[in-house]
Every structure is written in C-alpha cells, then in structure tokens.
XYZ file of C-alpha atoms in Angstrom:
165
model
C -10.435 -15.979 3.141
C -7.081 -14.187 4.395
C -6.536 -10.611 5.598
C -4.207 -8.767 3.411
C -3.405 -5.148 3.108
C -2.271 -3.145 0.290
C -0.956 -0.027 0.129
C -2.112 2.516 -2.440
C -0.036 5.426 -3.638
C 0.049 8.088 -6.507
C 1.449 11.500 -7.764
C 0.644 12.112 -11.054
C -2.275 12.750 -12.494
C -5.643 13.773 -9.864
C -3.726 11.496 -7.128
C -6.405 11.377 -4.560
C -9.381 10.241 -7.399
C -6.439 7.555 -8.710
C -6.347 6.025 -4.789
C -10.372 6.328 -4.328
C -10.841 4.624 -7.732
C -8.412 1.802 -7.007
C -10.028 1.267 -3.787
C -12.962 0.595 -5.722
C -10.976 -1.379 -8.125
C -9.788 -3.640 -5.101
C -14.013 -4.472 -4.668
C -14.043 -5.830 -7.613
C -11.185 -8.604 -7.324
C -12.398 -11.505 -7.687
C -12.230 -13.862 -4.760
C -11.753 -10.211 -2.607
C -13.664 -8.171 -0.810
C -12.724 -4.619 0.904
C -12.808 -4.313 4.614
C -11.490 -1.518 5.669
C -10.230 1.563 4.374
C -7.573 3.564 5.641
C -8.012 7.584 5.776
C -5.815 8.985 2.674
C -2.481 10.524 3.166
C -0.128 13.631 1.628
C 3.303 12.645 1.880
C 7.060 13.167 0.645
C 8.286 11.241 -1.825
C 10.516 8.493 -0.926
C 13.966 7.646 -2.660
C 13.683 9.719 -5.521
C 12.287 13.214 -4.120
C 12.315 15.611 -7.080
C 8.884 14.954 -8.289
C 5.488 15.784 -6.704
C 4.201 14.738 -3.377
C 2.435 10.813 -2.719
C -1.208 10.932 -1.204
C -1.494 7.095 0.118
C -3.289 4.923 2.173
C -3.949 1.523 3.036
C -6.973 -1.280 2.945
C -7.229 -4.123 4.469
C -9.139 -7.490 2.559
C -10.200 -10.696 3.031
C -9.136 -12.400 -0.404
C -9.082 -16.791 -1.595
C -6.576 -15.163 -3.855
C -3.130 -16.996 -3.056
C -0.693 -14.434 -2.971
C 0.788 -14.668 -6.585
C -2.510 -14.069 -7.271
C -3.359 -11.222 -6.053
C -0.031 -9.606 -6.788
C -1.247 -10.136 -10.494
C -4.616 -8.402 -9.427
C -3.161 -5.711 -8.301
C -0.152 -4.851 -11.143
C -3.762 -5.069 -13.374
C -5.048 -2.579 -11.590
C -2.267 -0.565 -11.668
C -1.674 -0.989 -15.968
C -5.636 -0.247 -16.791
C -5.059 3.410 -13.831
C -2.528 4.013 -16.614
C 0.958 2.747 -14.868
C 3.706 1.780 -17.644
C 6.276 0.198 -15.499
C 9.934 1.122 -17.441
C 12.322 -0.426 -14.587
C 12.624 2.544 -12.176
C 12.234 2.854 -9.225
C 10.219 4.915 -6.169
C 9.322 7.756 -9.209
C 6.560 9.148 -9.841
C 3.308 7.437 -10.545
C -0.384 7.392 -11.238
C -1.383 4.592 -9.344
C 1.420 1.996 -7.213
C -0.235 -0.750 -5.402
C 2.031 -3.167 -2.630
C 0.976 -6.221 -1.457
C 2.178 -5.102 2.324
C 0.695 -8.347 4.230
C -0.631 -12.053 3.283
C -2.612 -13.314 6.378
C 0.723 -14.103 9.346
C 2.799 -14.629 6.065
C 6.515 -14.541 5.224
C 7.794 -15.743 1.818
C 10.303 -14.065 -0.453
C 10.734 -15.527 -4.747
C 11.719 -13.200 -7.087
C 8.114 -11.665 -7.749
C 6.730 -11.205 -4.536
C 8.190 -10.877 -1.089
C 5.965 -11.156 2.166
C 5.788 -8.747 4.270
C 6.792 -6.139 1.865
C 10.322 -5.582 2.607
C 10.429 -1.732 3.740
C 7.085 -1.144 5.008
C 8.585 -1.463 8.658
C 10.814 2.209 7.535
C 8.060 3.855 5.445
C 5.742 6.631 7.397
C 3.600 6.461 4.226
C 2.899 3.294 4.823
C 2.597 2.937 8.556
C 0.632 6.028 9.332
C -2.830 4.779 7.192
C -1.923 1.015 8.318
C -2.340 1.941 11.770
C -4.950 3.596 11.440
C -6.701 0.524 10.230
C -4.322 -2.455 12.173
C -3.076 -0.469 15.125
C -2.503 -3.520 17.007
C -1.059 -5.527 14.150
C 1.433 -7.635 14.213
C 3.807 -7.682 11.203
C 5.424 -11.041 11.139
C 9.205 -11.058 12.095
C 8.776 -7.086 12.814
C 6.714 -6.555 15.430
C 3.618 -3.964 16.243
C 2.597 -1.280 13.341
C 2.212 1.036 16.556
C 5.525 -0.100 17.573
C 7.102 0.193 14.059
C 5.436 3.938 13.286
C 7.006 4.534 16.416
C 10.759 4.215 14.691
C 10.012 6.164 11.449
C 9.928 9.863 10.545
C 6.870 11.150 10.074
C 7.586 14.524 9.440
C 6.025 15.929 6.492
C 2.772 13.294 6.524
C -0.543 14.829 6.511
C -3.154 13.622 7.274
C -6.111 14.444 3.914
C -9.155 12.804 4.319
C -11.347 9.629 4.956
C -11.373 7.026 2.202
C -15.376 7.676 0.942
C -15.360 7.198 -2.933
C -16.761 10.262 -3.533
C-alpha cells in the first residue's frame, strides 16, 4: 500500500456536497481506502478568476493501485459527477480531483506529474494538506508547513469538517 494525497475541489452546483460525495467515493475505489480528510475551505478561483469561489479539501488515502491506475480512477469519479473535459484550464468545475502525492515518488510523463507541479504555489491545496499532514515532506520541494508559509492565503476561509452529511 502507498500513501497518496488527493486534492478535491468544486465550484458548480452544490460544491460542498460535491466534495463530500467525492470523499466518500474515494473510499469505494478498488484497493484503496481513505485514511484522513481535511476540513473544507472556501477559496478564491485560480487562473480564470471570473467564476464562483471553490470549495477545496484534501484526502489522504492508502492504495495498492499504481499512480496511473489511481489517476484513471479519479478521472472516472469526476466523469460520474458530471465533469466534462473541454480543454479549458482553471475554469469552473463540478468536481476536480488532482493526485498531489504518491508516496515519495517523483515522476512525470504526458499524463501525470508527481508531486503535482503546482502544489507548492496553491494555498487552496496547502491549507487543507497542512491540516492533515503538516510535517509531510513534498519530494524535491520541502515540508508542507514551510511551503504554506510562502503562499498568500488571503481570501481562503475554513468552512467545516469533512463529515459526509
């Protein structure tokens, strides 16, 4: 089993419900179990800023899936939630699931980069990740708390615990 971390985000429909449902869905993936979930955060949009705020969280999972199989499973969950991939980056999402970390792997190909290439730049990822793994070392980048100290967290608001209700 490998410890991995998945970022969850949504800003269309009922984002809090979407993120909570996705947390539950992660636990249904083959050879995978959720070990910890962060609180939910309301965060400003990234990139394309003329859109609703996002609800974000991070889940820690243990999985026997390969990184590529896990990515494919995450994309299936996104599709089931109603996400369509239209090529637009950083736009509105009914659900966005990003594989942030996969053990201590450092890897990149056409489909996947681990650690996630912009993890260290994003308060909406680092805030919830710090809630569940503050002392975690991000391979090649540093400790989560140190990375968080370098980003602008203004506009980010902790909402609630990740209870599935």
